[in-house]
Short mmCIF file of C-alpha atoms in Angstrom, two decimals:
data_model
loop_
_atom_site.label_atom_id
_atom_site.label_comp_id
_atom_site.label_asym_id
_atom_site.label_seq_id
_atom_site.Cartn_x
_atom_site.Cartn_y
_atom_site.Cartn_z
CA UNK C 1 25.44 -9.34 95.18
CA UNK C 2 21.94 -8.58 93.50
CA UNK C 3 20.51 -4.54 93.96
CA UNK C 4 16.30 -4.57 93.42
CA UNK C 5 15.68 -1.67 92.63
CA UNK C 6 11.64 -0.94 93.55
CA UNK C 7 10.12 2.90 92.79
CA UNK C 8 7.34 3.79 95.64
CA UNK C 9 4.01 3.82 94.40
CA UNK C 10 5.40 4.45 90.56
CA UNK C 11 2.13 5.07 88.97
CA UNK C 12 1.42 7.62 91.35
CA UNK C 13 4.63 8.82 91.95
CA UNK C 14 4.97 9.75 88.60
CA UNK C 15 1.60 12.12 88.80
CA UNK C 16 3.44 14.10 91.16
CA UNK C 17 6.61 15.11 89.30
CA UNK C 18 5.06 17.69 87.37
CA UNK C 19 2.13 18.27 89.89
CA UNK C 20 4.42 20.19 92.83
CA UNK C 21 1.00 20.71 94.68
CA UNK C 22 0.25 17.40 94.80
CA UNK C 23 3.46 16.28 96.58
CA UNK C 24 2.43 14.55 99.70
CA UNK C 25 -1.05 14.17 99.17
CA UNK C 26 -3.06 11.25 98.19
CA UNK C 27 -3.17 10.33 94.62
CA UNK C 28 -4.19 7.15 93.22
CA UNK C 29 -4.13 6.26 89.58
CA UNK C 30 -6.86 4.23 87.70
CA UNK C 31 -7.32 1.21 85.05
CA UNK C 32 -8.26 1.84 81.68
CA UNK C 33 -11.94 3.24 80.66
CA UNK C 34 -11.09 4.74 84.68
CA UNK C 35 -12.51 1.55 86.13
CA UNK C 36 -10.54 0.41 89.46
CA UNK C 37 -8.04 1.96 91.16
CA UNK C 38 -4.61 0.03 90.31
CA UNK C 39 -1.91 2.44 91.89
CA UNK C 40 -1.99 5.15 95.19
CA UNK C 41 0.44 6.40 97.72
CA UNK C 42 1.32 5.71 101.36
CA UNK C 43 -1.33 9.15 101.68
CA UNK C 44 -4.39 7.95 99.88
CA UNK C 45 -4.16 4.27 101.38
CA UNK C 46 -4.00 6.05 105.00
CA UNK C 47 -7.22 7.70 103.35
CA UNK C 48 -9.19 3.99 103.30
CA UNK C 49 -9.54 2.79 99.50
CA UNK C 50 -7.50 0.25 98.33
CA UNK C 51 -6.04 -1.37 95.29
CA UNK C 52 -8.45 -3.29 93.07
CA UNK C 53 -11.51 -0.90 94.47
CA UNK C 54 -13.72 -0.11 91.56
CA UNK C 55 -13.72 3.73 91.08
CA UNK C 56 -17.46 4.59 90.78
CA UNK C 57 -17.92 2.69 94.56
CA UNK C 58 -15.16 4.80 96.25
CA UNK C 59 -15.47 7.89 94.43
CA UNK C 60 -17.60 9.59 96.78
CA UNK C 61 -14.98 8.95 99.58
CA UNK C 62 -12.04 9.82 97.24
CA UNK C 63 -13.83 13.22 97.25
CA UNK C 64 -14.27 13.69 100.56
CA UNK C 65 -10.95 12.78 101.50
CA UNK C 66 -9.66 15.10 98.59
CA UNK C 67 -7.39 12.65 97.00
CA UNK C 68 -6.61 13.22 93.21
CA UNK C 69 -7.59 10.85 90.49
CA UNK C 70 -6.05 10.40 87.37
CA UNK C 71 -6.18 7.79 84.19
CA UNK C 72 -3.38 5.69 83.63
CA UNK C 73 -0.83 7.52 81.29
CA UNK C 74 1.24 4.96 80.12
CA UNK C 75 3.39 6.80 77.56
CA UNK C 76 4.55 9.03 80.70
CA UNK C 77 5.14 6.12 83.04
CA UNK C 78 7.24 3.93 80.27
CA UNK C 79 9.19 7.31 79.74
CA UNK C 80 9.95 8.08 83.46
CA UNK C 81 11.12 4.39 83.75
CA UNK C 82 13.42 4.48 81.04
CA UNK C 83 15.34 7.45 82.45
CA UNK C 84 15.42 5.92 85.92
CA UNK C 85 16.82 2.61 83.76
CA UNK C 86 19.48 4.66 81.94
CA UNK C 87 21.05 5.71 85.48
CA UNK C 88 21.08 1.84 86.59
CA UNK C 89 22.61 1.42 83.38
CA UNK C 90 25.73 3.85 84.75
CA UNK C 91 26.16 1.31 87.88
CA UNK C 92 25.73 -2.02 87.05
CA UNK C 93 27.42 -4.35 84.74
CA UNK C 94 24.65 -6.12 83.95
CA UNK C 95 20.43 -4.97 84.31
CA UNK C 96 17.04 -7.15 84.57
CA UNK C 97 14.04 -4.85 83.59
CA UNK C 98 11.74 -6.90 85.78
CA UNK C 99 9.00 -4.90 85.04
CA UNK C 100 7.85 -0.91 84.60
CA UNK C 101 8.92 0.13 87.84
CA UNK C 102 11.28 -2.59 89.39
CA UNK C 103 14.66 -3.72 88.25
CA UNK C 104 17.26 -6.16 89.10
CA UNK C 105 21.06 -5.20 89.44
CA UNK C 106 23.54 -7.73 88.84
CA UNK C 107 27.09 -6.76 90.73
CA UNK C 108 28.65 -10.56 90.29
CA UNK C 109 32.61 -9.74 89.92
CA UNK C 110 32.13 -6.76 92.70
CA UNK C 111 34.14 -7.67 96.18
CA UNK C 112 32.09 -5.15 98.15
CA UNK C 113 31.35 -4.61 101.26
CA UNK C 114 28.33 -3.78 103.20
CA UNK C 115 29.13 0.10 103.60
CA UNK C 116 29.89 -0.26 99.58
CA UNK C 117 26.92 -1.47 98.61
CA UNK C 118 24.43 0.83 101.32
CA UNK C 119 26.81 3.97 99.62
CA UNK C 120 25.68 2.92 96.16
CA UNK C 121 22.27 2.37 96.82
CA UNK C 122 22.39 5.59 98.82
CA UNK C 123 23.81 7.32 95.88
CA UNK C 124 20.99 5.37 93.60
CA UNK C 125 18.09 6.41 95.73
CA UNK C 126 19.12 10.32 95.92
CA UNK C 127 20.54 10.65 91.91
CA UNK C 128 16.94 9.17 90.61
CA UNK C 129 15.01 11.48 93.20
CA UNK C 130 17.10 14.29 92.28
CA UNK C 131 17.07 13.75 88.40
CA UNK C 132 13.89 11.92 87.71
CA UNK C 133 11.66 12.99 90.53
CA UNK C 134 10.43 9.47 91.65
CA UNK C 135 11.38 7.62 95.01
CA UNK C 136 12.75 4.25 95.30
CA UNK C 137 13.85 2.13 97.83
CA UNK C 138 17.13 -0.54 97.07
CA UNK C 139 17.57 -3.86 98.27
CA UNK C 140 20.83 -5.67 98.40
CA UNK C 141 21.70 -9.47 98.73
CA UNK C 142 23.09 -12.53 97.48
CA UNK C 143 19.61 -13.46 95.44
CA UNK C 144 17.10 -11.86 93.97
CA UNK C 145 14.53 -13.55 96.45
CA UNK C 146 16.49 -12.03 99.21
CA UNK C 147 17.42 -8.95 97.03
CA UNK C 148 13.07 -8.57 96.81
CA UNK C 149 12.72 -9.38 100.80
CA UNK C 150 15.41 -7.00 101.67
CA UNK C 151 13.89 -3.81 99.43
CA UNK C 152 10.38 -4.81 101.46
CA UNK C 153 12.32 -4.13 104.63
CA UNK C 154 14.19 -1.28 103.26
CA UNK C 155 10.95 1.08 103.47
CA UNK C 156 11.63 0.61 107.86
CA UNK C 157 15.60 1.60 107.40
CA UNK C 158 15.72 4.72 105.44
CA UNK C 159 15.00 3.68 101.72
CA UNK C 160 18.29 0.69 101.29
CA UNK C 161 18.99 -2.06 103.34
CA UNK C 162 21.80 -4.52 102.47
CA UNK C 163 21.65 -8.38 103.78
CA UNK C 164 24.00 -9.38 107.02
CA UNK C 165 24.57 -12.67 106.90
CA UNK C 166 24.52 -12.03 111.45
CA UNK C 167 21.34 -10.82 111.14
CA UNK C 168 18.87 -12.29 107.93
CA UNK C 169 17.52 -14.95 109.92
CA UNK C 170 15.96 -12.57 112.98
CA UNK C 171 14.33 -11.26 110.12
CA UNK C 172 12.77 -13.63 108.55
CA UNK C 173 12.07 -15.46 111.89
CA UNK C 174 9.33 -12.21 112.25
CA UNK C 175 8.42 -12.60 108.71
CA UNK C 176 4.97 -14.37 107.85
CA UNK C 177 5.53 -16.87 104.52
CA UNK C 178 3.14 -15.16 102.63
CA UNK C 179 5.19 -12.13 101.96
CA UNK C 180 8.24 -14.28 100.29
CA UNK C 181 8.27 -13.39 96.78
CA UNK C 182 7.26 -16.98 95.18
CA UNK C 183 5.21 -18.02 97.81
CA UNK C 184 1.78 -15.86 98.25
CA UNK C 185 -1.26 -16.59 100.40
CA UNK C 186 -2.70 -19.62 99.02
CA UNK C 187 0.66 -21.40 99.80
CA UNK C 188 1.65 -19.55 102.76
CA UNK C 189 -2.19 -21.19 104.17
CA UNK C 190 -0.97 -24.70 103.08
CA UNK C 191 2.79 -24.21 104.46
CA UNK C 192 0.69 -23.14 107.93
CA UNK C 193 -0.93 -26.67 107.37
CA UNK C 194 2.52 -28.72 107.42
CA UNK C 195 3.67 -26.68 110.80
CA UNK C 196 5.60 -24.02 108.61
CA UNK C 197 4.79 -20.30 110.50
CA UNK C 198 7.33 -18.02 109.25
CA UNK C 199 9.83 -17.82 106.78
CA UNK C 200 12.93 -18.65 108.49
CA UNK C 201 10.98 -21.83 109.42
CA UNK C 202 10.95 -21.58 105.34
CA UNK C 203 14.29 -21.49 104.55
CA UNK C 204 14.73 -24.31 107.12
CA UNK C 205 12.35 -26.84 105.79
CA UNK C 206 13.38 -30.20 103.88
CA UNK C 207 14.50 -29.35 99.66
CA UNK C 208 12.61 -33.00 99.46
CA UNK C 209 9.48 -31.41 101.40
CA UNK C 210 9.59 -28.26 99.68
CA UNK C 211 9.56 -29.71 96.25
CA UNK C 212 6.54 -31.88 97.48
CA UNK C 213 4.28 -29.36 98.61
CA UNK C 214 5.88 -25.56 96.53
CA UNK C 215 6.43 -27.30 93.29
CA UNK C 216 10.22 -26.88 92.00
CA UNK C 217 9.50 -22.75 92.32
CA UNK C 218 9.13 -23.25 95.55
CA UNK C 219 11.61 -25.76 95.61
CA UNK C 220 13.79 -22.94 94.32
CA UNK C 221 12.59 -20.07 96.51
CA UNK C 222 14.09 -22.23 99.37
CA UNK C 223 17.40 -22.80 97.75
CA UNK C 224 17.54 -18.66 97.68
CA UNK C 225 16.34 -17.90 101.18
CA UNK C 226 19.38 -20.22 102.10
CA UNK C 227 21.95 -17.77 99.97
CA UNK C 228 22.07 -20.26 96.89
CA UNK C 229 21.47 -18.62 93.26
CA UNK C 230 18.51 -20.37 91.45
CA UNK C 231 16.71 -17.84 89.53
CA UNK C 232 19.08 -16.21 87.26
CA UNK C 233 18.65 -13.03 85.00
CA UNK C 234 15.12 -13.77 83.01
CA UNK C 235 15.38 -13.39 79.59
CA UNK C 236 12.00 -12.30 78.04
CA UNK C 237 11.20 -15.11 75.45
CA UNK C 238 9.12 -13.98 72.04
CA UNK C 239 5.76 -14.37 71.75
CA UNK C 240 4.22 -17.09 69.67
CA UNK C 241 0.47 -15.13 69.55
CA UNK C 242 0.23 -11.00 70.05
CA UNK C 243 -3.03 -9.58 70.65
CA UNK C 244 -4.09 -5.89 71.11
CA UNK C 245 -7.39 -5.34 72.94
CA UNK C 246 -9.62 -2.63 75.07
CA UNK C 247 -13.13 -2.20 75.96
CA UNK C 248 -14.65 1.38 73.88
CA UNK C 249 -16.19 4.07 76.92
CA UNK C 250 -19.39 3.56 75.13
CA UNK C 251 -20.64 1.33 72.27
CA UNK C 252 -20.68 1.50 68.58
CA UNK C 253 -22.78 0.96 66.20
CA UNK C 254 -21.88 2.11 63.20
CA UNK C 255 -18.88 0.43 60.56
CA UNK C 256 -16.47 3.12 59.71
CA UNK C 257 -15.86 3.98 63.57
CA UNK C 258 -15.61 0.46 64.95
CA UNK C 259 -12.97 0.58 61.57
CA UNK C 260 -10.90 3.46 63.05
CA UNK C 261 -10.73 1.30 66.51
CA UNK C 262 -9.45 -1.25 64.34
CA UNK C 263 -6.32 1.06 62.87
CA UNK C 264 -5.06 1.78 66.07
CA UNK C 265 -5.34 -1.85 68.28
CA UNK C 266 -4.31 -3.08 64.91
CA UNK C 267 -0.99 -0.55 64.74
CA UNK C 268 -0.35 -1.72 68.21
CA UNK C 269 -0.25 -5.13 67.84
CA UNK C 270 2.47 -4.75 64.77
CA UNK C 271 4.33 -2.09 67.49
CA UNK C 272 4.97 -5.10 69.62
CA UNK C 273 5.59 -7.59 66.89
CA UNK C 274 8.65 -5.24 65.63
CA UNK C 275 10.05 -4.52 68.78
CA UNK C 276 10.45 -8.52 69.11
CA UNK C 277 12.04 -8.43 65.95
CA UNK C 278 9.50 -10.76 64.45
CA UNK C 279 6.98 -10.75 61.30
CA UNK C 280 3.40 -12.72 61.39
CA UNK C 281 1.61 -14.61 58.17
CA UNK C 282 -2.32 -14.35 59.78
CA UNK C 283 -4.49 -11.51 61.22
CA UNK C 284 -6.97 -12.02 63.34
CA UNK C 285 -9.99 -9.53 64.46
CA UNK C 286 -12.45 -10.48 66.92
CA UNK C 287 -15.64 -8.10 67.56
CA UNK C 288 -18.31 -8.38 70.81
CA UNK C 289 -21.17 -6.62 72.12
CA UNK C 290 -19.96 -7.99 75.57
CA UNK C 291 -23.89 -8.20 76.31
CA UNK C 292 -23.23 -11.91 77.47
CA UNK C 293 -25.80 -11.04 81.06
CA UNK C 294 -28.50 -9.14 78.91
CA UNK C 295 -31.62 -9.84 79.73
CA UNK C 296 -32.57 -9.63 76.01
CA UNK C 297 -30.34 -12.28 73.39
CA UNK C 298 -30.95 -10.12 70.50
CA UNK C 299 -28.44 -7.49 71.90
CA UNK C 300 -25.55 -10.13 71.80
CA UNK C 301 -23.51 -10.77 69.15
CA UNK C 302 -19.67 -11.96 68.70
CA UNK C 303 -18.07 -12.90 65.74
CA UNK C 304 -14.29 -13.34 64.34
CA UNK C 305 -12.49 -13.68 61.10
CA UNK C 306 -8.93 -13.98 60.00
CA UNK C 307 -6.79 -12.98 56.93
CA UNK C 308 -3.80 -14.71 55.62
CA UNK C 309 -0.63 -12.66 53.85
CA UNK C 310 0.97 -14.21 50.65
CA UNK C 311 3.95 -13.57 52.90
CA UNK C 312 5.55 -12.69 56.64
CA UNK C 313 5.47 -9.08 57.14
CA UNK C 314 5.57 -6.36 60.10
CA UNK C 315 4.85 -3.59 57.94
CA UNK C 316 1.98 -1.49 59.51
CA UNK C 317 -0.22 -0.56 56.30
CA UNK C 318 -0.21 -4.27 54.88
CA UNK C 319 -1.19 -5.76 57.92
CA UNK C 320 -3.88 -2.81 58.47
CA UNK C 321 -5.51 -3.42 54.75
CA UNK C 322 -5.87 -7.00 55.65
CA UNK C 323 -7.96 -6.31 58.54
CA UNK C 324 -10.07 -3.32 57.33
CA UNK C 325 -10.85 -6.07 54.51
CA UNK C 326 -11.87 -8.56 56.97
CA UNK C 327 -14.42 -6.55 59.22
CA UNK C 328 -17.47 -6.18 56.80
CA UNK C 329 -17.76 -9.84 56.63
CA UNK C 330 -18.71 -10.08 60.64
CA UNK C 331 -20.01 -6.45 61.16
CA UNK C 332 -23.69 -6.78 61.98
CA UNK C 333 -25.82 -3.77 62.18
CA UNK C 334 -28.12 -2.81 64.85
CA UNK C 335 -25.72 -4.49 67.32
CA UNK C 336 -23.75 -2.20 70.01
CA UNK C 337 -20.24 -2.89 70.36
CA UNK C 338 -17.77 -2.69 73.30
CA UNK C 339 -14.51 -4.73 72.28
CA UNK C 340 -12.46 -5.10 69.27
CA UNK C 341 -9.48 -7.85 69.55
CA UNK C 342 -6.33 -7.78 66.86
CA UNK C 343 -4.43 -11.14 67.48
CA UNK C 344 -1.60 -11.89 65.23
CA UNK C 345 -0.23 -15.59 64.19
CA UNK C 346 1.81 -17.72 62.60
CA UNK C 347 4.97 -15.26 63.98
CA UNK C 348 8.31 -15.74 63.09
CA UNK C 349 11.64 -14.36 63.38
CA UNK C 350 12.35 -11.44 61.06
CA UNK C 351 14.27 -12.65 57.86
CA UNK C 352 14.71 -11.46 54.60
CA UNK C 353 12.89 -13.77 52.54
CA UNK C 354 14.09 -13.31 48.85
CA UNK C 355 10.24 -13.38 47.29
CA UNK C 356 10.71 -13.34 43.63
CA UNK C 357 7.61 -11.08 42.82
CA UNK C 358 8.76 -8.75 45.80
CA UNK C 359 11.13 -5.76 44.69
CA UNK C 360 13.88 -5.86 47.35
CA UNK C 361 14.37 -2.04 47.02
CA UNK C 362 10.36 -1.66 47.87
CA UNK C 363 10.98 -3.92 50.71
CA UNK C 364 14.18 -2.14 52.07
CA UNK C 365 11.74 0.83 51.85
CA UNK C 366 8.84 -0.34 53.65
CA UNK C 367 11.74 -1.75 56.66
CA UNK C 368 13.07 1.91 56.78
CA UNK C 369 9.88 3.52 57.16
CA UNK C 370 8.92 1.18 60.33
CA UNK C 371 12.21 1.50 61.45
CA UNK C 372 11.88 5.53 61.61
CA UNK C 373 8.38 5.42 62.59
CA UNK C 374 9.27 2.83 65.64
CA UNK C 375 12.06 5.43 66.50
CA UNK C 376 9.48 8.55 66.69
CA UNK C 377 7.29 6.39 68.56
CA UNK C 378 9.93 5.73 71.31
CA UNK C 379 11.16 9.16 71.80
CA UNK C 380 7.92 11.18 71.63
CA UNK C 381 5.39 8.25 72.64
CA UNK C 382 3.08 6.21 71.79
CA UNK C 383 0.51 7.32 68.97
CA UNK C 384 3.18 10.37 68.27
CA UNK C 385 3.03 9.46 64.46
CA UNK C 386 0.38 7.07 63.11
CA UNK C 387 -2.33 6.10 59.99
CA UNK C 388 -4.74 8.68 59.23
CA UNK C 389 -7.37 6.42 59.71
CA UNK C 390 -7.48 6.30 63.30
CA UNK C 391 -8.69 9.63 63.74
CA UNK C 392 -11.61 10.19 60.98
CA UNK C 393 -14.21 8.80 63.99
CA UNK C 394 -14.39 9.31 67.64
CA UNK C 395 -16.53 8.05 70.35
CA UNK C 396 -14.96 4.51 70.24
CA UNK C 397 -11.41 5.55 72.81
CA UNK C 398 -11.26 4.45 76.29
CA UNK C 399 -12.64 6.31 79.07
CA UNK C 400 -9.45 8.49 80.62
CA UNK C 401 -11.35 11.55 82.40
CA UNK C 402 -8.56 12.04 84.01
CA UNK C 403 -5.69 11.93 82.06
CA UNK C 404 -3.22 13.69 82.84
CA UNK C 405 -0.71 15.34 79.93
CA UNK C 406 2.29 13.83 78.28
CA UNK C 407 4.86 16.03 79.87
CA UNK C 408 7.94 14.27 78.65
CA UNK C 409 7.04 13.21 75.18
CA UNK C 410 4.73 16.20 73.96
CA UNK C 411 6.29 19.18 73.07
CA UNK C 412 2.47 21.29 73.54
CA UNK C 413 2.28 19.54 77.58
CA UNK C 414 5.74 21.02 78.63
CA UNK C 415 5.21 23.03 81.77
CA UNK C 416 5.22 26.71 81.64
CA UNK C 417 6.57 28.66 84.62
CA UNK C 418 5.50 32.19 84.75
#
């Protein structure tokens, strides 16, 4: 049997563990530089905005109807999920992170029964609410389609549901296509075409059809609505390019703040390259004035350069150098700009190498210093220790007007009850 493991409305949810007040009322989280609204609760949808609403068109309602904004915060959502992870982590014998706020729960050699599993889900749903503050809902079956269709459905039956063989086809008998995790509108519309209404209708339909019209995914979403295991535990493959990117809240003109935007999507990009376990040869920076519907052409500008490294590397400062070397050679001045892009290539699997011009004590050094800084990183959060250079200018950072504090990484944002 598979457990998914879903938290309700995470972004939002997590706004509300430290905010008491705010518990049951609308809240809705927003995108970075606070442009659409990409989370809310059951309370602010009843309200009338929805997901994917741009902020500055509902804001005047969100006002009226007194729900509370914030920025996204993602060093205190990717904290809350990893304590909500570590209790999985006590159940099941083996864990898919699907993504920030949904996991799968793999209980393969477990002989359980339906009470069994609705008690552990039970005891899931009340230990996370009790220890981490956010809600979830659990849903139990023989695949992880099922698994997703069944934590949909366990919102109507108290927070867990756990698949009856008696009783899964009623359900998806009153379930429309387009809600089956695989399938989505566009080929729940062409299913309608070929006479298919509902899902059981779905799981019914010809493997030879299905593979004709769904693709093999869909092929495969059949197989699982019928009980049979296609999609096994996902293992997240490495990334061949790694790019590090955001819009400034305003534009710059000048060199030596467009540099300290640099730093920091440049220190982010080598963040992700370590934590793959992987070293790159070539940098490369990409810089825009995004004017591309400006009435006047002189106000556009776009340019990008790369560097290559006598060797791989995923040491911060060597990586940095090469792209604060770069930039002067495409800066223009006069121009206004909005985005900065850090891609990195040519990655590889971290090796040691054996350069003969490279002293292997300086490189065991520079490998224990990203080591400990990676480690700070992940237990007080993002940005918690970083290059100097990030911080001599301002003016370039996102737009987060509502950001809310750092409760479980930052030491200065703990609560204080009086």
């Amino acid at each position: 049997m598979i457990l998914h493991a879903d938290g309700n409305s995470f972004y939002a949810s997590c706004e509300q563990i430290y905010r008491p007040d705010l518990r049951n009322k609308p809240v809705a989280v927003l995108s970075n530089n606070d442009g659409i609204i990409v989370a809310l609760n059951k309370e602010a949808k009843a309200c009338g905005i929805q997901r994917g609403d741009p902020y500055f068109k509902v804001r005047d309602l969100c006002r009226y109807a007194g729900i509370t904004i914030f920025s996204s915060n993602y060093t205190l959502y990717a904290d809350i999920s990893r304590r909500i992870t570590s209790i999985y982590m006590e159940y099941a014998p083996d864990i898919e992170y699907y993504s920030i706020d949904e996991s799968f729960l793999f209980f393969d050699k477990c002989n359980w029964s339906i009470k069994d599993y609705e008690k552990i889900g039970k005891e899931l749903k009340e230990r996370i609410y009790k220890e981490v503050g956010i809600p979830i809902c659990v849903g139990a079956a023989p695949t992880k389609t099922l698994a997703k269709f069944y934590n949909k459905k366990a919102k109507e039956h108290g927070g867990v549901f756990v698949y009856n063989p008696d009783e899964v086809d009623s359900l998806l008998e009153k379930t429309d296509c387009a809600t089956i995790w695989g399938i989505g509108p566009a080929r729940a519309q062409k299913l309608q075409l070929h006479g298919i209404k509902n899902a059981l209708m779905l799981k019914h339909m010809p493997l030879c059809d299905a593979k004709r019209l769904l693709t093999s995914q869909g092929f495969e979403t059949v197989m699982e609505l019928n009980g049979q295991r296609c999609m096994e535990k996902i293992t997240r493959q490495k990334k061949d390019i790694i790019t590090s990117s955001r819009q400034f809240s305003k534009k710059v003109y000048d060199l030596a703040t467009l540099e300290c935007a640099l730093v920091e999507y440049t220190e982010l990009a080598v963040e992700k390259l370590r934590k793959q376990n992987s070293e790159c040869k070539i940098i490369q920076i990409c810089i825009s004035t995004c004017n591309y519907y400006s009435d006047n052409p002189d106000e556009q500008y776009s340019n990008s350069a790369f560097a290559e490294l006598p060797r791989l590397t995923s040491y911060t400062p060597d990586l940095v150098n090469a792209a604060r070397l770069i930039l002067p050679y495409i800066y223009r001045q006069g121009y206004g700009y909005k985005v900065i892009m850090v891609t990195l290539l040519d990655i590889m699997p971290a090796q040691y190498q054996g350069w003969l011009w490279v002293d292997p004590k300086e490189d065991i050094k520079k490998r224990k210093l990203m080591e400990a800084v990676d480690n700070i990183t992940n237990t007080y959060g993002r940005r918690s220790i970083t290059l100097a250079k990030s911080w001599t200018k301002t003016g370039w950072e996102m737009k987060r007007e509502f950001l809310s504090p750092n409760f479980t990484t930052d030491i200065n944002s703990i609560p204080v009850v009086l």
